[in-house]
Amino acid sequence: MPSTEKMKRLFERHFSKIVSAGIVGSVPLLQIGVVYRLLWVPEKRPVNKRVCRCSCFDTIFKGTYENGGIVRYKHLYFNATFQTLVIWITLLASIIVTYETLSRLLGLFRKKKIRWRMFILFVANLYPNYFSLWAFLNYINDGFYEYFMHQIFFTTTELFSTWNIVRMCSAEADVEAWRIKTIVAIGCMHIVIGVVDQFFEQLILWKGDTSQQMRSLLLVALDVLHVVLPLKELAIIRNSTLKSCLTRREMGEIFICILFGFIVGNSIFKDA
């Protein structure tokens, strides 16, 4: 009985870390094991491990145990290249940052010190950030760099928006107007660039496959959320309505940021 009580106290003490590790660890299972394997491409046949051979594996990390050529099936293999190093560092950094951020926010949640609108925005930001990471890794892994700068632009602005959201997730943190304006400007910028880039074709003309249409629809909806919820938070702080929570000068600043982002983003897309 004492050991059970001890385990309970230990779990309560490390609740945030345990849940954060569980969430981070379950992502590949949910993405590849459920969404991809069961929903997106259920018709793909399993690999025959007995006859499968690979000639693209340099076998460097296997040392003297295996040489290059036609090697047998591996659950995981990687080549000793600069691109592999970039993928490794990016994955490691993403896992650490995600784990630490979730641990902090879950700690605030348990202490009942969470600011709910910002927390909802953080949860809403998980998909766009994960989508950006997955696209970034695939571009590097495939050596497909046509849309690389395109993705860097979206990823950088998305991360900056997320950073500002996390900074305001604590109910004890100040709701700073410049952070709100940054989140709103980035959300509007993504909507405008997305409409010009591909959303108009996929959502208005309804071209492309269903997965692309659903992905575009979800990203647009999340960007709209990043405009409405921060303004609602600012309106409450300023004791005003949603329409009047920004001054004319602040609306002008947001417009300039959107215009600048649109020009930069559009020039990147043209170069892609």
PDB file of C-alpha atoms in Angstrom:
ATOM      1  CA  MET A   1       0.000   0.000   0.000  1.00  0.00           C
ATOM      2  CA  PRO A   2       2.767   2.502   0.850  1.00  0.00           C
ATOM      3  CA  SER A   3       4.420   1.724  -2.466  1.00  0.00           C
ATOM      4  CA  THR A   4       1.144   2.460  -4.299  1.00  0.00           C
ATOM      5  CA  GLU A   5       0.854   5.779  -2.494  1.00  0.00           C
ATOM      6  CA  LYS A   6       4.473   6.545  -3.328  1.00  0.00           C
ATOM      7  CA  MET A   7       3.879   5.777  -7.019  1.00  0.00           C
ATOM      8  CA  LYS A   8       0.796   8.014  -6.980  1.00  0.00           C
ATOM      9  CA  ARG A   9       2.746  10.927  -5.502  1.00  0.00           C
ATOM     10  CA  LEU A  10       5.556  10.346  -7.982  1.00  0.00           C
ATOM     11  CA  PHE A  11       3.093  10.382 -10.884  1.00  0.00           C
ATOM     12  CA  GLU A  12       1.453  13.582  -9.631  1.00  0.00           C
ATOM     13  CA  ARG A  13       4.847  15.244  -9.240  1.00  0.00           C
ATOM     14  CA  HIS A  14       5.924  14.356 -12.763  1.00  0.00           C
ATOM     15  CA  PHE A  15       2.480  14.456 -14.390  1.00  0.00           C
ATOM     16  CA  SER A  16       3.367  17.223 -16.863  1.00  0.00           C
ATOM     17  CA  LYS A  17       6.561  15.483 -18.002  1.00  0.00           C
ATOM     18  CA  ILE A  18       4.895  12.072 -18.369  1.00  0.00           C
ATOM     19  CA  VAL A  19       1.960  13.431 -20.391  1.00  0.00           C
ATOM     20  CA  SER A  20       4.281  15.593 -22.539  1.00  0.00           C
ATOM     21  CA  ALA A  21       6.502  12.587 -23.325  1.00  0.00           C
ATOM     22  CA  GLY A  22       3.405  10.526 -24.150  1.00  0.00           C
ATOM     23  CA  ILE A  23       2.062  13.156 -26.542  1.00  0.00           C
ATOM     24  CA  VAL A  24       5.405  13.598 -28.324  1.00  0.00           C
ATOM     25  CA  GLY A  25       5.936   9.827 -28.533  1.00  0.00           C
ATOM     26  CA  SER A  26       2.459   9.122 -29.914  1.00  0.00           C
ATOM     27  CA  VAL A  27       2.700  11.565 -32.840  1.00  0.00           C
ATOM     28  CA  PRO A  28       4.397   9.117 -35.308  1.00  0.00           C
ATOM     29  CA  LEU A  29       1.871   6.419 -34.394  1.00  0.00           C
ATOM     30  CA  LEU A  30      -1.086   8.735 -35.016  1.00  0.00           C
ATOM     31  CA  GLN A  31       0.338  10.243 -38.217  1.00  0.00           C
ATOM     32  CA  ILE A  32       1.811   7.211 -39.964  1.00  0.00           C
ATOM     33  CA  GLY A  33       0.050   4.336 -38.230  1.00  0.00           C
ATOM     34  CA  VAL A  34      -3.466   5.784 -38.270  1.00  0.00           C
ATOM     35  CA  VAL A  35      -3.864   8.772 -40.621  1.00  0.00           C
ATOM     36  CA  TYR A  36      -1.528   7.547 -43.380  1.00  0.00           C
ATOM     37  CA  ARG A  37      -1.811   3.776 -43.157  1.00  0.00           C
ATOM     38  CA  LEU A  38      -5.515   3.421 -42.331  1.00  0.00           C
ATOM     39  CA  LEU A  39      -7.071   6.560 -43.872  1.00  0.00           C
ATOM     40  CA  TRP A  40      -4.881   8.116 -46.585  1.00  0.00           C
ATOM     41  CA  VAL A  41      -3.213   5.166 -48.351  1.00  0.00           C
ATOM     42  CA  PRO A  42      -4.854   1.973 -47.014  1.00  0.00           C
ATOM     43  CA  GLU A  43      -4.365   0.264 -50.399  1.00  0.00           C
ATOM     44  CA  LYS A  44      -0.561   0.117 -50.105  1.00  0.00           C
ATOM     45  CA  ARG A  45       0.749  -3.432 -49.762  1.00  0.00           C
ATOM     46  CA  PRO A  46       3.161  -4.480 -46.989  1.00  0.00           C
ATOM     47  CA  VAL A  47       6.825  -4.996 -47.880  1.00  0.00           C
ATOM     48  CA  ASN A  48       8.053  -8.552 -48.368  1.00  0.00           C
ATOM     49  CA  LYS A  49      10.986  -8.567 -45.950  1.00  0.00           C
ATOM     50  CA  ARG A  50      12.476 -11.835 -47.269  1.00  0.00           C
ATOM     51  CA  VAL A  51      13.087 -10.676 -50.839  1.00  0.00           C
ATOM     52  CA  CYS A  52      13.424  -6.912 -50.335  1.00  0.00           C
ATOM     53  CA  ARG A  53      16.868  -5.483 -51.221  1.00  0.00           C
ATOM     54  CA  CYS A  54      18.286  -1.936 -51.182  1.00  0.00           C
ATOM     55  CA  SER A  55      21.262  -0.583 -53.150  1.00  0.00           C
ATOM     56  CA  CYS A  56      20.982   3.029 -51.899  1.00  0.00           C
ATOM     57  CA  PHE A  57      22.364   2.403 -48.404  1.00  0.00           C
ATOM     58  CA  ASP A  58      26.018   3.426 -47.910  1.00  0.00           C
ATOM     59  CA  THR A  59      26.243   1.200 -44.752  1.00  0.00           C
ATOM     60  CA  ILE A  60      28.709   3.613 -43.090  1.00  0.00           C
ATOM     61  CA  PHE A  61      26.879   3.574 -39.761  1.00  0.00           C
ATOM     62  CA  LYS A  62      27.023  -0.259 -39.833  1.00  0.00           C
ATOM     63  CA  GLY A  63      30.837  -0.110 -39.698  1.00  0.00           C
ATOM     64  CA  THR A  64      32.530  -3.383 -40.647  1.00  0.00           C
ATOM     65  CA  TYR A  65      29.398  -5.474 -40.072  1.00  0.00           C
ATOM     66  CA  GLU A  66      27.974  -4.740 -43.517  1.00  0.00           C
ATOM     67  CA  ASN A  67      29.258  -3.365 -46.825  1.00  0.00           C
ATOM     68  CA  GLY A  68      27.553  -1.316 -49.521  1.00  0.00           C
ATOM     69  CA  GLY A  69      25.722  -2.966 -52.385  1.00  0.00           C
ATOM     70  CA  ILE A  70      22.523  -4.957 -52.300  1.00  0.00           C
ATOM     71  CA  VAL A  71      21.705  -5.177 -48.598  1.00  0.00           C
ATOM     72  CA  ARG A  72      18.790  -6.921 -46.933  1.00  0.00           C
ATOM     73  CA  TYR A  73      15.718  -5.328 -45.384  1.00  0.00           C
ATOM     74  CA  LYS A  74      16.156  -2.771 -42.596  1.00  0.00           C
ATOM     75  CA  HIS A  75      13.452  -1.193 -40.437  1.00  0.00           C
ATOM     76  CA  LEU A  76      15.556   1.962 -40.398  1.00  0.00           C
ATOM     77  CA  TYR A  77      18.628   2.997 -42.347  1.00  0.00           C
ATOM     78  CA  PHE A  78      20.286   6.320 -43.022  1.00  0.00           C
ATOM     79  CA  ASN A  79      23.181   7.480 -45.128  1.00  0.00           C
ATOM     80  CA  ALA A  80      26.112   9.477 -43.757  1.00  0.00           C
ATOM     81  CA  THR A  81      25.387  12.778 -45.534  1.00  0.00           C
ATOM     82  CA  PHE A  82      25.077  16.444 -44.578  1.00  0.00           C
ATOM     83  CA  GLN A  83      21.330  16.252 -45.244  1.00  0.00           C
ATOM     84  CA  THR A  84      20.999  13.445 -42.668  1.00  0.00           C
ATOM     85  CA  LEU A  85      22.773  15.637 -40.117  1.00  0.00           C
ATOM     86  CA  VAL A  86      20.352  18.512 -40.811  1.00  0.00           C
ATOM     87  CA  ILE A  87      17.362  16.168 -40.447  1.00  0.00           C
ATOM     88  CA  TRP A  88      18.743  14.761 -37.179  1.00  0.00           C
ATOM     89  CA  ILE A  89      19.399  18.202 -35.641  1.00  0.00           C
ATOM     90  CA  THR A  90      15.995  19.514 -36.760  1.00  0.00           C
ATOM     91  CA  LEU A  91      14.159  16.503 -35.321  1.00  0.00           C
ATOM     92  CA  LEU A  92      16.086  16.596 -32.057  1.00  0.00           C
ATOM     93  CA  ALA A  93      15.510  20.334 -31.583  1.00  0.00           C
ATOM     94  CA  SER A  94      11.806  19.982 -32.431  1.00  0.00           C
ATOM     95  CA  ILE A  95      11.291  17.134 -29.950  1.00  0.00           C
ATOM     96  CA  ILE A  96      13.097  18.962 -27.129  1.00  0.00           C
ATOM     97  CA  VAL A  97      11.281  22.268 -27.696  1.00  0.00           C
ATOM     98  CA  THR A  98       7.873  20.560 -27.999  1.00  0.00           C
ATOM     99  CA  TYR A  99       8.424  18.490 -24.859  1.00  0.00           C
ATOM    100  CA  GLU A 100       9.587  21.451 -22.766  1.00  0.00           C
ATOM    101  CA  THR A 101       6.759  23.692 -24.003  1.00  0.00           C
ATOM    102  CA  LEU A 102       4.076  21.072 -23.304  1.00  0.00           C
ATOM    103  CA  SER A 103       5.544  20.425 -19.843  1.00  0.00           C
ATOM    104  CA  ARG A 104       5.385  24.134 -19.008  1.00  0.00           C
ATOM    105  CA  LEU A 105       1.822  24.591 -20.278  1.00  0.00           C
ATOM    106  CA  LEU A 106       0.520  21.459 -18.577  1.00  0.00           C
ATOM    107  CA  GLY A 107       2.115  22.720 -15.371  1.00  0.00           C
ATOM    108  CA  LEU A 108       0.177  25.977 -15.743  1.00  0.00           C
ATOM    109  CA  PHE A 109      -2.960  23.967 -16.460  1.00  0.00           C
ATOM    110  CA  ARG A 110      -2.602  21.957 -13.237  1.00  0.00           C
ATOM    111  CA  LYS A 111      -2.020  25.132 -11.223  1.00  0.00           C
ATOM    112  CA  LYS A 112      -5.099  26.708 -12.869  1.00  0.00           C
ATOM    113  CA  LYS A 113      -2.982  29.571 -14.162  1.00  0.00           C
ATOM    114  CA  ILE A 114      -3.663  29.028 -17.865  1.00  0.00           C
ATOM    115  CA  ARG A 115      -5.013  31.758 -20.154  1.00  0.00           C
ATOM    116  CA  TRP A 116      -7.543  29.765 -22.121  1.00  0.00           C
ATOM    117  CA  ARG A 117      -7.710  31.701 -25.397  1.00  0.00           C
ATOM    118  CA  MET A 118      -3.929  31.596 -25.767  1.00  0.00           C
ATOM    119  CA  PHE A 119      -3.847  27.920 -24.809  1.00  0.00           C
ATOM    120  CA  ILE A 120      -6.484  27.127 -27.447  1.00  0.00           C
ATOM    121  CA  LEU A 121      -4.371  29.012 -29.989  1.00  0.00           C
ATOM    122  CA  PHE A 122      -1.319  26.994 -28.975  1.00  0.00           C
ATOM    123  CA  VAL A 123      -3.216  23.732 -29.489  1.00  0.00           C
ATOM    124  CA  ALA A 124      -4.482  25.054 -32.839  1.00  0.00           C
ATOM    125  CA  ASN A 125      -0.880  25.855 -33.787  1.00  0.00           C
ATOM    126  CA  LEU A 126       0.320  22.293 -33.272  1.00  0.00           C
ATOM    127  CA  TYR A 127      -0.917  21.100 -36.661  1.00  0.00           C
ATOM    128  CA  PRO A 128       0.535  23.972 -38.779  1.00  0.00           C
ATOM    129  CA  ASN A 129       3.883  23.640 -37.003  1.00  0.00           C
ATOM    130  CA  TYR A 130       3.961  19.874 -37.402  1.00  0.00           C
ATOM    131  CA  PHE A 131       2.901  20.190 -41.037  1.00  0.00           C
ATOM    132  CA  SER A 132       5.769  22.650 -41.622  1.00  0.00           C
ATOM    133  CA  LEU A 133       8.269  20.341 -39.913  1.00  0.00           C
ATOM    134  CA  TRP A 134       7.113  17.324 -41.909  1.00  0.00           C
ATOM    135  CA  ALA A 135       7.266  19.231 -45.209  1.00  0.00           C
ATOM    136  CA  PHE A 136      10.705  20.636 -44.342  1.00  0.00           C
ATOM    137  CA  LEU A 137      12.098  17.174 -43.541  1.00  0.00           C
ATOM    138  CA  ASN A 138      10.618  15.674 -46.706  1.00  0.00           C
ATOM    139  CA  TYR A 139      12.100  18.403 -48.904  1.00  0.00           C
ATOM    140  CA  ILE A 140      15.562  17.736 -47.452  1.00  0.00           C
ATOM    141  CA  ASN A 141      15.197  13.954 -47.498  1.00  0.00           C
ATOM    142  CA  ASP A 142      14.027  13.920 -51.142  1.00  0.00           C
ATOM    143  CA  GLY A 143      16.492  16.585 -52.296  1.00  0.00           C
ATOM    144  CA  PHE A 144      13.498  18.578 -53.540  1.00  0.00           C
ATOM    145  CA  TYR A 145      14.366  22.239 -53.003  1.00  0.00           C
ATOM    146  CA  GLU A 146      11.939  23.944 -55.400  1.00  0.00           C
ATOM    147  CA  TYR A 147       9.645  25.050 -52.565  1.00  0.00           C
ATOM    148  CA  PHE A 148      12.298  25.111 -49.835  1.00  0.00           C
ATOM    149  CA  MET A 149      12.323  28.910 -49.335  1.00  0.00           C
ATOM    150  CA  HIS A 150       8.525  28.862 -49.552  1.00  0.00           C
ATOM    151  CA  GLN A 151       8.444  26.498 -46.570  1.00  0.00           C
ATOM    152  CA  ILE A 152      11.136  28.403 -44.653  1.00  0.00           C
ATOM    153  CA  PHE A 153       9.023  31.578 -44.895  1.00  0.00           C
ATOM    154  CA  PHE A 154       5.890  29.912 -43.554  1.00  0.00           C
ATOM    155  CA  THR A 155       7.784  27.964 -40.886  1.00  0.00           C
ATOM    156  CA  THR A 156       9.643  31.029 -39.581  1.00  0.00           C
ATOM    157  CA  THR A 157       6.530  33.186 -39.314  1.00  0.00           C
ATOM    158  CA  GLU A 158       4.541  30.308 -37.792  1.00  0.00           C
ATOM    159  CA  LEU A 159       7.199  29.716 -35.131  1.00  0.00           C
ATOM    160  CA  PHE A 160       7.382  33.416 -34.282  1.00  0.00           C
ATOM    161  CA  SER A 161       3.610  33.498 -33.862  1.00  0.00           C
ATOM    162  CA  THR A 162       3.713  30.372 -31.679  1.00  0.00           C
ATOM    163  CA  TRP A 163       6.469  31.863 -29.504  1.00  0.00           C
ATOM    164  CA  ASN A 164       4.332  34.941 -28.812  1.00  0.00           C
ATOM    165  CA  ILE A 165       1.321  32.747 -28.018  1.00  0.00           C
ATOM    166  CA  VAL A 166       3.292  30.629 -25.531  1.00  0.00           C
ATOM    167  CA  ARG A 167       4.597  33.765 -23.816  1.00  0.00           C
ATOM    168  CA  MET A 168       1.001  34.812 -23.089  1.00  0.00           C
ATOM    169  CA  CYS A 169      -0.395  31.397 -22.088  1.00  0.00           C
ATOM    170  CA  SER A 170       0.155  32.089 -18.400  1.00  0.00           C
ATOM    171  CA  ALA A 171      -2.722  33.977 -16.758  1.00  0.00           C
ATOM    172  CA  GLU A 172      -0.074  35.893 -14.810  1.00  0.00           C
ATOM    173  CA  ALA A 173       1.668  37.151 -17.978  1.00  0.00           C
ATOM    174  CA  ASP A 174       0.811  40.531 -19.435  1.00  0.00           C
ATOM    175  CA  VAL A 175      -1.183  40.656 -22.667  1.00  0.00           C
ATOM    176  CA  GLU A 176       1.101  42.902 -24.666  1.00  0.00           C
ATOM    177  CA  ALA A 177      -0.404  44.718 -27.633  1.00  0.00           C
ATOM    178  CA  TRP A 178       2.633  44.199 -29.867  1.00  0.00           C
ATOM    179  CA  ARG A 179       2.395  40.421 -29.407  1.00  0.00           C
ATOM    180  CA  ILE A 180      -1.311  40.452 -30.243  1.00  0.00           C
ATOM    181  CA  LYS A 181      -0.671  42.564 -33.341  1.00  0.00           C
ATOM    182  CA  THR A 182       2.127  40.185 -34.409  1.00  0.00           C
ATOM    183  CA  ILE A 183      -0.102  37.118 -34.144  1.00  0.00           C
ATOM    184  CA  VAL A 184      -2.961  38.831 -35.997  1.00  0.00           C
ATOM    185  CA  ALA A 185      -0.659  40.165 -38.737  1.00  0.00           C
ATOM    186  CA  ILE A 186       0.906  36.741 -39.338  1.00  0.00           C
ATOM    187  CA  GLY A 187      -2.514  35.079 -39.436  1.00  0.00           C
ATOM    188  CA  CYS A 188      -3.801  37.621 -41.982  1.00  0.00           C
ATOM    189  CA  MET A 189      -0.579  37.346 -43.971  1.00  0.00           C
ATOM    190  CA  HIS A 190      -0.925  33.561 -44.252  1.00  0.00           C
ATOM    191  CA  ILE A 191      -4.552  33.892 -45.363  1.00  0.00           C
ATOM    192  CA  VAL A 192      -3.725  36.437 -48.095  1.00  0.00           C
ATOM    193  CA  ILE A 193      -0.652  34.576 -49.378  1.00  0.00           C
ATOM    194  CA  GLY A 194      -2.491  31.260 -49.194  1.00  0.00           C
ATOM    195  CA  VAL A 195      -5.395  32.559 -51.271  1.00  0.00           C
ATOM    196  CA  VAL A 196      -2.993  33.787 -53.962  1.00  0.00           C
ATOM    197  CA  ASP A 197      -0.789  30.687 -53.775  1.00  0.00           C
ATOM    198  CA  GLN A 198      -3.072  27.637 -53.752  1.00  0.00           C
ATOM    199  CA  PHE A 199      -6.107  27.986 -51.504  1.00  0.00           C
ATOM    200  CA  PHE A 200      -8.183  29.736 -54.182  1.00  0.00           C
ATOM    201  CA  GLU A 201      -7.624  26.901 -56.619  1.00  0.00           C
ATOM    202  CA  GLN A 202      -8.246  24.176 -54.041  1.00  0.00           C
ATOM    203  CA  LEU A 203     -11.056  25.725 -51.993  1.00  0.00           C
ATOM    204  CA  ILE A 204     -12.921  27.985 -54.431  1.00  0.00           C
ATOM    205  CA  LEU A 205     -12.407  26.110 -57.688  1.00  0.00           C
ATOM    206  CA  TRP A 206     -12.248  22.846 -55.673  1.00  0.00           C
ATOM    207  CA  LYS A 207      -9.356  21.366 -57.626  1.00  0.00           C
ATOM    208  CA  GLY A 208      -6.879  18.796 -56.325  1.00  0.00           C
ATOM    209  CA  ASP A 209      -7.509  15.652 -54.285  1.00  0.00           C
ATOM    210  CA  THR A 210      -9.596  15.535 -51.126  1.00  0.00           C
ATOM    211  CA  SER A 211      -6.613  15.446 -48.745  1.00  0.00           C
ATOM    212  CA  GLN A 212      -5.211  18.682 -50.235  1.00  0.00           C
ATOM    213  CA  GLN A 213      -8.601  20.384 -50.010  1.00  0.00           C
ATOM    214  CA  MET A 214      -9.126  19.327 -46.384  1.00  0.00           C
ATOM    215  CA  ARG A 215      -5.589  20.393 -45.473  1.00  0.00           C
ATOM    216  CA  SER A 216      -6.059  23.823 -47.074  1.00  0.00           C
ATOM    217  CA  LEU A 217      -9.448  24.270 -45.427  1.00  0.00           C
ATOM    218  CA  LEU A 218      -8.016  23.406 -42.004  1.00  0.00           C
ATOM    219  CA  LEU A 219      -5.040  25.756 -42.391  1.00  0.00           C
ATOM    220  CA  VAL A 220      -7.300  28.648 -43.434  1.00  0.00           C
ATOM    221  CA  ALA A 221      -9.641  27.984 -40.489  1.00  0.00           C
ATOM    222  CA  LEU A 222      -6.696  27.968 -38.070  1.00  0.00           C
ATOM    223  CA  ASP A 223      -5.361  31.241 -39.502  1.00  0.00           C
ATOM    224  CA  VAL A 224      -8.795  32.838 -39.021  1.00  0.00           C
ATOM    225  CA  LEU A 225      -8.696  31.627 -35.419  1.00  0.00           C
ATOM    226  CA  HIS A 226      -5.335  33.382 -35.019  1.00  0.00           C
ATOM    227  CA  VAL A 227      -7.005  36.634 -35.987  1.00  0.00           C
ATOM    228  CA  VAL A 228     -10.205  36.377 -33.933  1.00  0.00           C
ATOM    229  CA  LEU A 229      -9.017  34.975 -30.577  1.00  0.00           C
ATOM    230  CA  PRO A 230      -6.086  37.390 -29.998  1.00  0.00           C
ATOM    231  CA  LEU A 231      -8.324  40.366 -30.831  1.00  0.00           C
ATOM    232  CA  LYS A 232     -10.946  39.023 -28.431  1.00  0.00           C
ATOM    233  CA  GLU A 233      -8.296  38.804 -25.692  1.00  0.00           C
ATOM    234  CA  LEU A 234      -7.180  42.362 -26.419  1.00  0.00           C
ATOM    235  CA  ALA A 235     -10.788  43.588 -26.394  1.00  0.00           C
ATOM    236  CA  ILE A 236     -11.292  42.129 -22.910  1.00  0.00           C
ATOM    237  CA  ILE A 237      -8.096  43.712 -21.604  1.00  0.00           C
ATOM    238  CA  ARG A 238      -9.043  47.110 -23.070  1.00  0.00           C
ATOM    239  CA  ASN A 239     -12.695  46.769 -22.056  1.00  0.00           C
ATOM    240  CA  SER A 240     -13.863  47.348 -25.623  1.00  0.00           C
ATOM    241  CA  THR A 241     -15.621  45.499 -28.427  1.00  0.00           C
ATOM    242  CA  LEU A 242     -13.944  43.257 -30.971  1.00  0.00           C
ATOM    243  CA  LYS A 243     -14.357  45.889 -33.693  1.00  0.00           C
ATOM    244  CA  SER A 244     -12.941  48.774 -31.680  1.00  0.00           C
ATOM    245  CA  CYS A 245     -10.138  47.074 -29.758  1.00  0.00           C
ATOM    246  CA  LEU A 246      -7.498  48.370 -32.205  1.00  0.00           C
ATOM    247  CA  THR A 247      -6.663  52.002 -32.835  1.00  0.00           C
ATOM    248  CA  ARG A 248      -6.325  53.312 -36.373  1.00  0.00           C
ATOM    249  CA  ARG A 249      -2.563  53.474 -35.936  1.00  0.00           C
ATOM    250  CA  GLU A 250      -2.446  49.826 -34.820  1.00  0.00           C
ATOM    251  CA  MET A 251      -4.580  48.758 -37.783  1.00  0.00           C
ATOM    252  CA  GLY A 252      -2.185  50.648 -40.047  1.00  0.00           C
ATOM    253  CA  GLU A 253       0.801  48.872 -38.491  1.00  0.00           C
ATOM    254  CA  ILE A 254      -0.859  45.488 -39.016  1.00  0.00           C
ATOM    255  CA  PHE A 255      -1.680  46.391 -42.627  1.00  0.00           C
ATOM    256  CA  ILE A 256       1.949  47.383 -43.303  1.00  0.00           C
ATOM    257  CA  CYS A 257       3.163  44.064 -41.840  1.00  0.00           C
ATOM    258  CA  ILE A 258       0.687  42.123 -43.987  1.00  0.00           C
ATOM    259  CA  LEU A 259       1.716  44.048 -47.111  1.00  0.00           C
ATOM    260  CA  PHE A 260       5.413  43.547 -46.404  1.00  0.00           C
ATOM    261  CA  GLY A 261       4.896  39.833 -45.735  1.00  0.00           C
ATOM    262  CA  PHE A 262       2.821  39.465 -48.883  1.00  0.00           C
ATOM    263  CA  ILE A 263       5.509  41.119 -51.035  1.00  0.00           C
ATOM    264  CA  VAL A 264       8.309  39.004 -49.526  1.00  0.00           C
ATOM    265  CA  GLY A 265       6.277  35.805 -49.613  1.00  0.00           C
ATOM    266  CA  ASN A 266       5.011  36.363 -53.140  1.00  0.00           C
ATOM    267  CA  SER A 267       8.526  37.062 -54.432  1.00  0.00           C
ATOM    268  CA  ILE A 268       9.726  33.825 -52.824  1.00  0.00           C
ATOM    269  CA  PHE A 269       6.923  31.870 -54.496  1.00  0.00           C
ATOM    270  CA  LYS A 270       7.780  33.362 -57.885  1.00  0.00           C
ATOM    271  CA  ASP A 271      11.423  32.354 -57.461  1.00  0.00           C
ATOM    272  CA  ALA A 272      10.392  28.839 -56.442  1.00  0.00           C
TER     273      ALA A 272
END
